[in-house]
PDB file of C-alpha atoms in Angstrom:
ATOM      1  CA  MET P   1      20.566 -19.588  -8.906  1.00  0.00           C
ATOM      2  CA  ALA P   2      19.629 -16.951  -6.906  1.00  0.00           C
ATOM      3  CA  LEU P   3      21.266 -14.683  -8.121  1.00  0.00           C
ATOM      4  CA  LEU P   4      20.391 -15.562 -12.203  1.00  0.00           C
ATOM      5  CA  HIS P   5      16.632 -15.143 -10.650  1.00  0.00           C
ATOM      6  CA  ALA P   6      17.202 -11.811  -9.293  1.00  0.00           C
ATOM      7  CA  VAL P   7      19.075 -10.413 -12.829  1.00  0.00           C
ATOM      8  CA  PHE P   8      16.139 -11.017 -14.557  1.00  0.00           C
ATOM      9  CA  GLY P   9      13.442 -10.508 -12.917  1.00  0.00           C
ATOM     10  CA  SER P  10      15.839  -6.659 -12.374  1.00  0.00           C
ATOM     11  CA  ILE P  11      15.604  -6.921 -16.452  1.00  0.00           C
ATOM     12  CA  LYS P  12      11.899  -7.549 -16.594  1.00  0.00           C
ATOM     13  CA  LEU P  13      11.401  -4.621 -14.040  1.00  0.00           C
ATOM     14  CA  LEU P  14      13.226  -2.071 -16.277  1.00  0.00           C
ATOM     15  CA  GLY P  15      11.485  -3.148 -19.512  1.00  0.00           C
ATOM     16  CA  TYR P  16       8.049  -2.483 -17.755  1.00  0.00           C
ATOM     17  CA  PHE P  17       9.738   0.608 -16.314  1.00  0.00           C
ATOM     18  CA  LEU P  18      10.772   1.963 -19.695  1.00  0.00           C
ATOM     19  CA  ARG P  19       7.536   0.708 -21.327  1.00  0.00           C
ATOM     20  CA  PHE P  20       4.760   2.484 -18.891  1.00  0.00           C
ATOM     21  CA  GLY P  21       6.843   5.487 -18.306  1.00  0.00           C
ATOM     22  CA  LEU P  22       7.498   5.867 -22.615  1.00  0.00           C
ATOM     23  CA  GLU P  23       3.200   5.403 -22.128  1.00  0.00           C
ATOM     24  CA  LEU P  24       3.277   8.471 -19.191  1.00  0.00           C
ATOM     25  CA  LEU P  25       5.493  10.804 -21.729  1.00  0.00           C
ATOM     26  CA  ILE P  26       3.562  10.302 -24.740  1.00  0.00           C
ATOM     27  CA  ARG P  27       0.230  10.326 -23.150  1.00  0.00           C
ATOM     28  CA  GLN P  28       0.479  12.545 -20.892  1.00  0.00           C
ATOM     29  CA  PRO P  29      -2.566  11.311 -18.197  1.00  0.00           C
ATOM     30  CA  SER P  30      -4.354  14.687 -16.951  1.00  0.00           C
ATOM     31  CA  THR P  31      -7.342  13.502 -15.119  1.00  0.00           C
ATOM     32  CA  ARG P  32      -7.071  11.696 -11.686  1.00  0.00           C
ATOM     33  CA  GLN P  33      -8.944   8.666 -13.221  1.00  0.00           C
ATOM     34  CA  ASP P  34      -6.397   8.470 -16.219  1.00  0.00           C
ATOM     35  CA  ARG P  35      -3.433   8.330 -13.748  1.00  0.00           C
ATOM     36  CA  ALA P  36      -4.420   6.341 -11.653  1.00  0.00           C
ATOM     37  CA  ALA P  37      -5.480   3.538 -14.550  1.00  0.00           C
ATOM     38  CA  TRP P  38      -1.850   4.418 -15.703  1.00  0.00           C
ATOM     39  CA  LEU P  39      -0.997   3.259 -12.075  1.00  0.00           C
ATOM     40  CA  HIS P  40      -3.056  -0.151 -12.045  1.00  0.00           C
ATOM     41  CA  ARG P  41      -1.820  -1.343 -15.181  1.00  0.00           C
ATOM     42  CA  PHE P  42       1.803  -1.183 -14.366  1.00  0.00           C
ATOM     43  CA  CYS P  43       1.485  -2.258 -10.998  1.00  0.00           C
ATOM     44  CA  SER P  44      -0.281  -5.538 -12.996  1.00  0.00           C
ATOM     45  CA  THR P  45       2.095  -5.886 -14.597  1.00  0.00           C
ATOM     46  CA  ALA P  46       4.998  -5.544 -12.344  1.00  0.00           C
ATOM     47  CA  LEU P  47       3.373  -7.456  -9.581  1.00  0.00           C
ATOM     48  CA  LYS P  48       3.628 -10.590 -12.364  1.00  0.00           C
ATOM     49  CA  GLY P  49       6.819  -9.438 -13.683  1.00  0.00           C
ATOM     50  CA  MET P  50       8.229 -10.055 -10.222  1.00  0.00           C
ATOM     51  CA  GLY P  51       6.301 -13.285  -9.802  1.00  0.00           C
ATOM     52  CA  VAL P  52       4.343 -12.093  -7.012  1.00  0.00           C
ATOM     53  CA  SER P  53       0.919 -14.285  -6.675  1.00  0.00           C
ATOM     54  CA  LEU P  54      -2.232 -12.982  -5.010  1.00  0.00           C
ATOM     55  CA  THR P  55      -5.083 -13.622  -3.168  1.00  0.00           C
ATOM     56  CA  VAL P  56      -7.953 -11.018  -2.365  1.00  0.00           C
ATOM     57  CA  GLU P  57     -10.697 -12.262   0.284  1.00  0.00           C
ATOM     58  CA  GLY P  58     -13.389  -9.898   0.004  1.00  0.00           C
ATOM     59  CA  ALA P  59     -14.433  -6.374  -2.948  1.00  0.00           C
ATOM     60  CA  PHE P  60     -12.752  -3.411  -3.000  1.00  0.00           C
ATOM     61  CA  PRO P  61     -14.372  -0.720  -2.156  1.00  0.00           C
ATOM     62  CA  ALA P  62     -15.403   1.541  -5.638  1.00  0.00           C
ATOM     63  CA  ARG P  63     -15.112   4.839  -3.188  1.00  0.00           C
ATOM     64  CA  GLY P  64     -14.211   6.666  -0.124  1.00  0.00           C
ATOM     65  CA  ALA P  65     -11.117   4.899   1.742  1.00  0.00           C
ATOM     66  CA  LEU P  66      -8.969   1.970   2.433  1.00  0.00           C
ATOM     67  CA  ILE P  67      -7.056   1.363   4.996  1.00  0.00           C
ATOM     68  CA  SER P  68      -4.641  -1.624   5.616  1.00  0.00           C
ATOM     69  CA  ASN P  69      -1.207  -2.336   7.868  1.00  0.00           C
ATOM     70  CA  HIS P  70       1.670  -1.835   6.175  1.00  0.00           C
ATOM     71  CA  LEU P  71       4.703  -4.263   5.718  1.00  0.00           C
ATOM     72  CA  SER P  72       6.583  -3.560   2.771  1.00  0.00           C
ATOM     73  CA  TYR P  73       6.930  -1.143  -0.739  1.00  0.00           C
ATOM     74  CA  VAL P  74       5.784  -4.548  -2.352  1.00  0.00           C
ATOM     75  CA  ASP P  75       2.542  -3.128  -0.447  1.00  0.00           C
ATOM     76  CA  ILE P  76       1.877  -0.420  -2.719  1.00  0.00           C
ATOM     77  CA  VAL P  77       2.053  -2.409  -5.865  1.00  0.00           C
ATOM     78  CA  VAL P  78      -0.626  -4.937  -4.687  1.00  0.00           C
ATOM     79  CA  TYR P  79      -3.549  -2.686  -3.896  1.00  0.00           C
ATOM     80  CA  ALA P  80      -2.594  -0.803  -6.935  1.00  0.00           C
ATOM     81  CA  ALA P  81      -2.403  -3.403  -9.019  1.00  0.00           C
ATOM     82  CA  LEU P  82      -6.212  -4.599  -7.570  1.00  0.00           C
ATOM     83  CA  GLN P  83      -7.773  -1.414  -8.410  1.00  0.00           C
ATOM     84  CA  PRO P  84      -7.447   2.017 -10.043  1.00  0.00           C
ATOM     85  CA  CYS P  85      -6.922   4.180  -6.343  1.00  0.00           C
ATOM     86  CA  VAL P  86      -5.120   7.158  -5.372  1.00  0.00           C
ATOM     87  CA  PHE P  87      -2.660   6.850  -2.268  1.00  0.00           C
ATOM     88  CA  CYS P  88      -2.334   9.015   0.711  1.00  0.00           C
ATOM     89  CA  SER P  89       1.125   8.743   1.769  1.00  0.00           C
ATOM     90  CA  LYS P  90       4.016  10.202   3.771  1.00  0.00           C
ATOM     91  CA  ALA P  91       6.340  12.511   1.906  1.00  0.00           C
ATOM     92  CA  GLU P  92       9.199  10.503   2.687  1.00  0.00           C
ATOM     93  CA  ILE P  93       8.241   7.862  -0.487  1.00  0.00           C
ATOM     94  CA  ARG P  94       9.030  10.390  -2.684  1.00  0.00           C
ATOM     95  CA  GLU P  95      12.575   9.559  -2.384  1.00  0.00           C
ATOM     96  CA  TRP P  96      11.834   6.304  -2.722  1.00  0.00           C
ATOM     97  CA  PRO P  97      13.490   4.424  -6.309  1.00  0.00           C
ATOM     98  CA  VAL P  98      10.623   3.649  -8.451  1.00  0.00           C
ATOM     99  CA  ILE P  99       8.235   3.691  -6.292  1.00  0.00           C
ATOM    100  CA  GLY P 100       8.199   7.235  -5.602  1.00  0.00           C
ATOM    101  CA  TRP P 101       8.307   7.980  -8.923  1.00  0.00           C
ATOM    102  CA  MET P 102       5.537   6.165  -9.721  1.00  0.00           C
ATOM    103  CA  THR P 103       3.367   7.571  -7.216  1.00  0.00           C
ATOM    104  CA  THR P 104       4.309  10.934  -7.515  1.00  0.00           C
ATOM    105  CA  MET P 105       3.255  10.630 -11.557  1.00  0.00           C
ATOM    106  CA  SER P 106      -0.462   8.632 -10.579  1.00  0.00           C
ATOM    107  CA  GLY P 107      -1.261  11.811  -8.284  1.00  0.00           C
ATOM    108  CA  THR P 108      -0.524  10.369  -4.745  1.00  0.00           C
ATOM    109  CA  VAL P 109      -1.585  12.794  -1.810  1.00  0.00           C
ATOM    110  CA  TYR P 110       2.047  13.693  -0.034  1.00  0.00           C
ATOM    111  CA  VAL P 111       1.231  14.534   3.513  1.00  0.00           C
ATOM    112  CA  GLU P 112       4.356  15.908   5.694  1.00  0.00           C
ATOM    113  CA  ARG P 113       3.874  15.616   9.478  1.00  0.00           C
ATOM    114  CA  GLY P 114       3.789  18.664  11.613  1.00  0.00           C
ATOM    115  CA  ARG P 115       3.985  20.939   8.706  1.00  0.00           C
ATOM    116  CA  GLY P 116       1.148  23.441   8.186  1.00  0.00           C
ATOM    117  CA  GLY P 117      -1.387  22.952   5.989  1.00  0.00           C
ATOM    118  CA  SER P 118      -0.959  19.613   5.995  1.00  0.00           C
ATOM    119  CA  ALA P 119      -4.198  18.039   6.860  1.00  0.00           C
ATOM    120  CA  LEU P 120      -6.448  20.518   4.758  1.00  0.00           C
ATOM    121  CA  ARG P 121      -4.334  19.400   1.292  1.00  0.00           C
ATOM    122  CA  ALA P 122      -4.574  15.572   2.724  1.00  0.00           C
ATOM    123  CA  ARG P 123      -8.446  16.385   3.188  1.00  0.00           C
ATOM    124  CA  SER P 124      -8.769  18.431  -0.448  1.00  0.00           C
ATOM    125  CA  GLY P 125      -6.969  15.566  -2.426  1.00  0.00           C
ATOM    126  CA  MET P 126      -9.492  12.590  -0.739  1.00  0.00           C
ATOM    127  CA  GLN P 127     -12.445  14.791  -1.452  1.00  0.00           C
ATOM    128  CA  ALA P 128     -10.849  15.047  -5.493  1.00  0.00           C
ATOM    129  CA  ALA P 129     -10.616  11.516  -5.211  1.00  0.00           C
ATOM    130  CA  ALA P 130     -13.813  10.823  -4.321  1.00  0.00           C
ATOM    131  CA  GLU P 131     -14.906  13.553  -6.907  1.00  0.00           C
ATOM    132  CA  ALA P 132     -13.360  11.508  -9.597  1.00  0.00           C
ATOM    133  CA  GLY P 133     -15.113   8.680  -8.362  1.00  0.00           C
ATOM    134  CA  LEU P 134     -11.754   6.652  -6.800  1.00  0.00           C
ATOM    135  CA  PRO P 135     -11.138   4.851  -3.302  1.00  0.00           C
ATOM    136  CA  VAL P 136      -8.288   6.607  -1.259  1.00  0.00           C
ATOM    137  CA  VAL P 137      -5.793   4.161  -0.034  1.00  0.00           C
ATOM    138  CA  PHE P 138      -3.375   4.915   3.128  1.00  0.00           C
ATOM    139  CA  PHE P 139      -1.629   3.234   5.870  1.00  0.00           C
ATOM    140  CA  PRO P 140      -2.507   4.726   9.474  1.00  0.00           C
ATOM    141  CA  GLU P 141       0.716   3.089  11.082  1.00  0.00           C
ATOM    142  CA  GLY P 142       2.603   5.526   9.329  1.00  0.00           C
ATOM    143  CA  THR P 143       5.396   3.067   8.604  1.00  0.00           C
ATOM    144  CA  THR P 144       5.948  -0.443   7.225  1.00  0.00           C
ATOM    145  CA  THR P 145       7.091  -2.769   9.865  1.00  0.00           C
ATOM    146  CA  ASN P 146       7.791  -6.430  10.293  1.00  0.00           C
ATOM    147  CA  GLY P 147       4.262  -8.148  10.554  1.00  0.00           C
ATOM    148  CA  ASP P 148       4.806  -9.289  14.394  1.00  0.00           C
ATOM    149  CA  GLY P 149       2.639  -6.369  15.768  1.00  0.00           C
ATOM    150  CA  LEU P 150       0.128  -4.418  14.344  1.00  0.00           C
ATOM    151  CA  LEU P 151       1.675  -0.252  15.400  1.00  0.00           C
ATOM    152  CA  PRO P 152      -1.005   2.229  17.149  1.00  0.00           C
ATOM    153  CA  PHE P 153      -2.825   3.695  14.452  1.00  0.00           C
ATOM    154  CA  HIS P 154      -1.757   8.010  14.120  1.00  0.00           C
ATOM    155  CA  SER P 155      -5.474   9.588  13.788  1.00  0.00           C
ATOM    156  CA  GLY P 156      -4.639  12.555  11.415  1.00  0.00           C
ATOM    157  CA  LEU P 157      -5.419  10.842   8.242  1.00  0.00           C
ATOM    158  CA  LEU P 158      -8.386   8.901   9.390  1.00  0.00           C
ATOM    159  CA  ALA P 159     -10.112  11.921  11.247  1.00  0.00           C
ATOM    160  CA  GLN P 160      -9.200  13.881   7.630  1.00  0.00           C
ATOM    161  CA  ALA P 161     -11.465  10.892   5.817  1.00  0.00           C
ATOM    162  CA  MET P 162     -14.107  10.940   8.171  1.00  0.00           C
ATOM    163  CA  ASP P 163     -14.692  14.055   7.840  1.00  0.00           C
ATOM    164  CA  SER P 164     -14.815  13.574   4.040  1.00  0.00           C
ATOM    165  CA  GLY P 165     -17.971  11.541   4.794  1.00  0.00           C
ATOM    166  CA  GLU P 166     -16.669   9.002   2.938  1.00  0.00           C
ATOM    167  CA  PRO P 167     -16.607   4.912   3.830  1.00  0.00           C
ATOM    168  CA  ILE P 168     -13.540   3.848   5.554  1.00  0.00           C
ATOM    169  CA  THR P 169     -13.094   0.068   5.432  1.00  0.00           C
ATOM    170  CA  ALA P 170     -10.576  -2.158   7.009  1.00  0.00           C
ATOM    171  CA  ALA P 171      -7.741  -4.707   4.897  1.00  0.00           C
ATOM    172  CA  HIS P 172      -4.813  -6.925   6.256  1.00  0.00           C
ATOM    173  CA  ILE P 173      -1.840  -8.295   3.326  1.00  0.00           C
ATOM    174  CA  HIS P 174      -0.099 -10.893   4.627  1.00  0.00           C
ATOM    175  CA  TYR P 175       2.949 -12.215   2.963  1.00  0.00           C
ATOM    176  CA  THR P 176       4.305 -15.821   2.732  1.00  0.00           C
ATOM    177  CA  LEU P 177       7.281 -18.189   0.616  1.00  0.00           C
ATOM    178  CA  ASP P 178       7.588 -20.584  -0.901  1.00  0.00           C
ATOM    179  CA  LEU P 179       9.892 -23.486   0.852  1.00  0.00           C
ATOM    180  CA  ASP P 180      12.385 -23.931  -2.142  1.00  0.00           C
ATOM    181  CA  ASN P 181      14.563 -20.230  -1.326  1.00  0.00           C
ATOM    182  CA  GLY P 182      16.377 -21.804   0.973  1.00  0.00           C
ATOM    183  CA  PRO P 183      16.796 -22.506   4.712  1.00  0.00           C
ATOM    184  CA  GLY P 184      15.912 -19.638   7.448  1.00  0.00           C
ATOM    185  CA  VAL P 185      14.743 -17.368   4.548  1.00  0.00           C
ATOM    186  CA  THR P 186      10.751 -16.027   6.085  1.00  0.00           C
ATOM    187  CA  ALA P 187       8.274 -13.447   4.407  1.00  0.00           C
ATOM    188  CA  ARG P 188       9.176 -11.725   7.810  1.00  0.00           C
ATOM    189  CA  GLU P 189      12.957 -10.813   6.863  1.00  0.00           C
ATOM    190  CA  ALA P 190      12.313 -11.056   2.886  1.00  0.00           C
ATOM    191  CA  VAL P 191       9.116  -9.217   1.875  1.00  0.00           C
ATOM    192  CA  CYS P 192       8.332  -7.124   5.309  1.00  0.00           C
ATOM    193  CA  TRP P 193      10.551  -4.218   5.795  1.00  0.00           C
ATOM    194  CA  GLY P 194      10.674  -3.661   9.303  1.00  0.00           C
ATOM    195  CA  ASP P 195      14.121  -2.443  10.166  1.00  0.00           C
ATOM    196  CA  SER P 196      16.964  -0.141   8.710  1.00  0.00           C
ATOM    197  CA  THR P 197      17.847  -2.047   5.985  1.00  0.00           C
ATOM    198  CA  PRO P 198      18.683   0.702   3.178  1.00  0.00           C
ATOM    199  CA  MET P 199      15.551   0.180   0.219  1.00  0.00           C
ATOM    200  CA  LEU P 200      18.044  -0.736  -2.581  1.00  0.00           C
ATOM    201  CA  LYS P 201      19.577  -3.456  -1.047  1.00  0.00           C
ATOM    202  CA  HIS P 202      16.147  -4.834   0.510  1.00  0.00           C
ATOM    203  CA  VAL P 203      14.338  -4.583  -3.323  1.00  0.00           C
ATOM    204  CA  ALA P 204      17.782  -6.332  -4.164  1.00  0.00           C
ATOM    205  CA  ARG P 205      16.930  -8.909  -1.726  1.00  0.00           C
ATOM    206  CA  PHE P 206      13.564  -9.149  -2.620  1.00  0.00           C
ATOM    207  CA  LEU P 207      14.203 -10.035  -6.059  1.00  0.00           C
ATOM    208  CA  THR P 208      15.846 -13.156  -5.431  1.00  0.00           C
ATOM    209  CA  LEU P 209      12.793 -14.557  -4.173  1.00  0.00           C
ATOM    210  CA  ARG P 210      10.836 -17.159  -5.396  1.00  0.00           C
ATOM    211  CA  GLY P 211       6.950 -18.364  -5.013  1.00  0.00           C
ATOM    212  CA  VAL P 212       5.769 -14.960  -3.077  1.00  0.00           C
ATOM    213  CA  HIS P 213       1.904 -14.898  -2.289  1.00  0.00           C
ATOM    214  CA  ALA P 214       0.057 -12.040  -0.799  1.00  0.00           C
ATOM    215  CA  THR P 215      -3.076 -12.519   0.578  1.00  0.00           C
ATOM    216  CA  VAL P 216      -5.392  -9.636   1.187  1.00  0.00           C
ATOM    217  CA  ARG P 217      -8.764  -9.766   2.872  1.00  0.00           C
ATOM    218  CA  ILE P 218     -10.684  -6.850   2.930  1.00  0.00           C
ATOM    219  CA  ALA P 219     -13.714  -6.646   4.880  1.00  0.00           C
ATOM    220  CA  PRO P 220     -17.338  -6.717   3.631  1.00  0.00           C
ATOM    221  CA  GLN P 221     -18.650  -3.022   5.122  1.00  0.00           C
ATOM    222  CA  PRO P 222     -17.160  -0.262   6.299  1.00  0.00           C
ATOM    223  CA  ILE P 223     -16.535   0.924   9.615  1.00  0.00           C
ATOM    224  CA  VAL P 224     -18.927   2.267  12.156  1.00  0.00           C
ATOM    225  CA  PHE P 225     -17.550   4.472  14.394  1.00  0.00           C
ATOM    226  CA  SER P 226     -19.000   4.671  17.691  1.00  0.00           C
ATOM    227  CA  SER P 227     -17.942   8.201  18.600  1.00  0.00           C
ATOM    228  CA  GLY P 228     -16.870  10.247  14.597  1.00  0.00           C
ATOM    229  CA  SER P 229     -13.991  12.006  14.222  1.00  0.00           C
ATOM    230  CA  VAL P 230     -15.374  14.272  17.366  1.00  0.00           C
ATOM    231  CA  HIS P 231     -12.904  12.226  19.548  1.00  0.00           C
ATOM    232  CA  ARG P 232     -10.041  10.943  17.159  1.00  0.00           C
ATOM    233  CA  LYS P 233      -7.971   9.171  19.283  1.00  0.00           C
ATOM    234  CA  ILE P 234     -10.752   6.484  20.224  1.00  0.00           C
ATOM    235  CA  ALA P 235     -11.539   6.321  15.855  1.00  0.00           C
ATOM    236  CA  ALA P 236      -8.393   5.131  15.546  1.00  0.00           C
ATOM    237  CA  VAL P 237      -8.468   2.441  17.581  1.00  0.00           C
ATOM    238  CA  GLU P 238     -11.812   0.950  16.490  1.00  0.00           C
ATOM    239  CA  ALA P 239     -10.106   1.556  13.063  1.00  0.00           C
ATOM    240  CA  ARG P 240      -6.804  -0.652  14.642  1.00  0.00           C
ATOM    241  CA  GLU P 241      -9.006  -3.111  16.246  1.00  0.00           C
ATOM    242  CA  ALA P 242     -10.571  -3.178  12.485  1.00  0.00           C
ATOM    243  CA  VAL P 243      -8.075  -4.730  10.886  1.00  0.00           C
ATOM    244  CA  LEU P 244      -6.550  -6.109  13.387  1.00  0.00           C
ATOM    245  CA  GLY P 245      -9.654  -8.999  13.173  1.00  0.00           C
ATOM    246  CA  LEU P 246      -9.046  -9.570   9.623  1.00  0.00           C
ATOM    247  CA  SER P 247      -5.424 -10.977  10.384  1.00  0.00           C
ATOM    248  CA  ALA P 248      -5.588 -14.777  10.656  1.00  0.00           C
ATOM    249  CA  VAL P 249      -4.037 -16.660  13.156  1.00  0.00           C
ATOM    250  CA  GLY P 250       0.069 -16.389  12.929  1.00  0.00           C
ATOM    251  CA  GLU P 251       0.145 -13.558  10.431  1.00  0.00           C
ATOM    252  CA  VAL P 252       0.134 -10.418  12.979  1.00  0.00           C
ATOM    253  CA  VAL P 253       0.616 -10.465  16.322  1.00  0.00           C
ATOM    254  CA  SER P 254      -1.643  -7.821  18.838  1.00  0.00           C
ATOM    255  CA  ALA P 255       1.364  -4.847  20.036  1.00  0.00           C
ATOM    256  CA  ASP P 256      -0.763  -4.002  23.225  1.00  0.00           C
TER     257      ASP P 256
END
């Protein structure tokens, strides 16, 4: 049954990909607003097609930056399904199957660590998103985890967001599974992507799951930093505490 479920899920996803890919080729959206709206429609449809239910506590900010913990490639689909937005992500995401294509076509700002001019490009991308009236979403941990802990936040993108003068709001994402996925199958291994499992293999396993539920909590107010971007390391710690403060007992354990 799990294999059959995965086959049907794959067929549906392929259908969505073809449908929205054709729309992209025909309409060729040129503005950030249009591309973000396309990604929003695609991810909203794909999320339902994958059978992922969603609970949102709080309101997605209309502008500024939204920062979150990072558990899986599914995070991108979830946040894009909530509201049209622009992602600021590590350059490696361009190589992810399907996800890389759709984020590139939707105007994602890519950051190549250690490469000159990367910070300037990130700030320019954030400013362009703000001018277009779109919020920016990024994951300061810089990688996906299995949810056992919250990694230290990288300060680079955070400093660029602070320098832009736009508000920065914390969010937290968490996944659960129905019990009928079988003994020992948990969201920690099957949804979260925190190990060296090849992505396509992980996606194939994900598509066999039933009853995946995502919970997103969004802070009611932007983060108030004590020192501004002058002390970016301190700001990174404060941002991490803001995200950690949104987790419920048993959802994430501090890595401290």
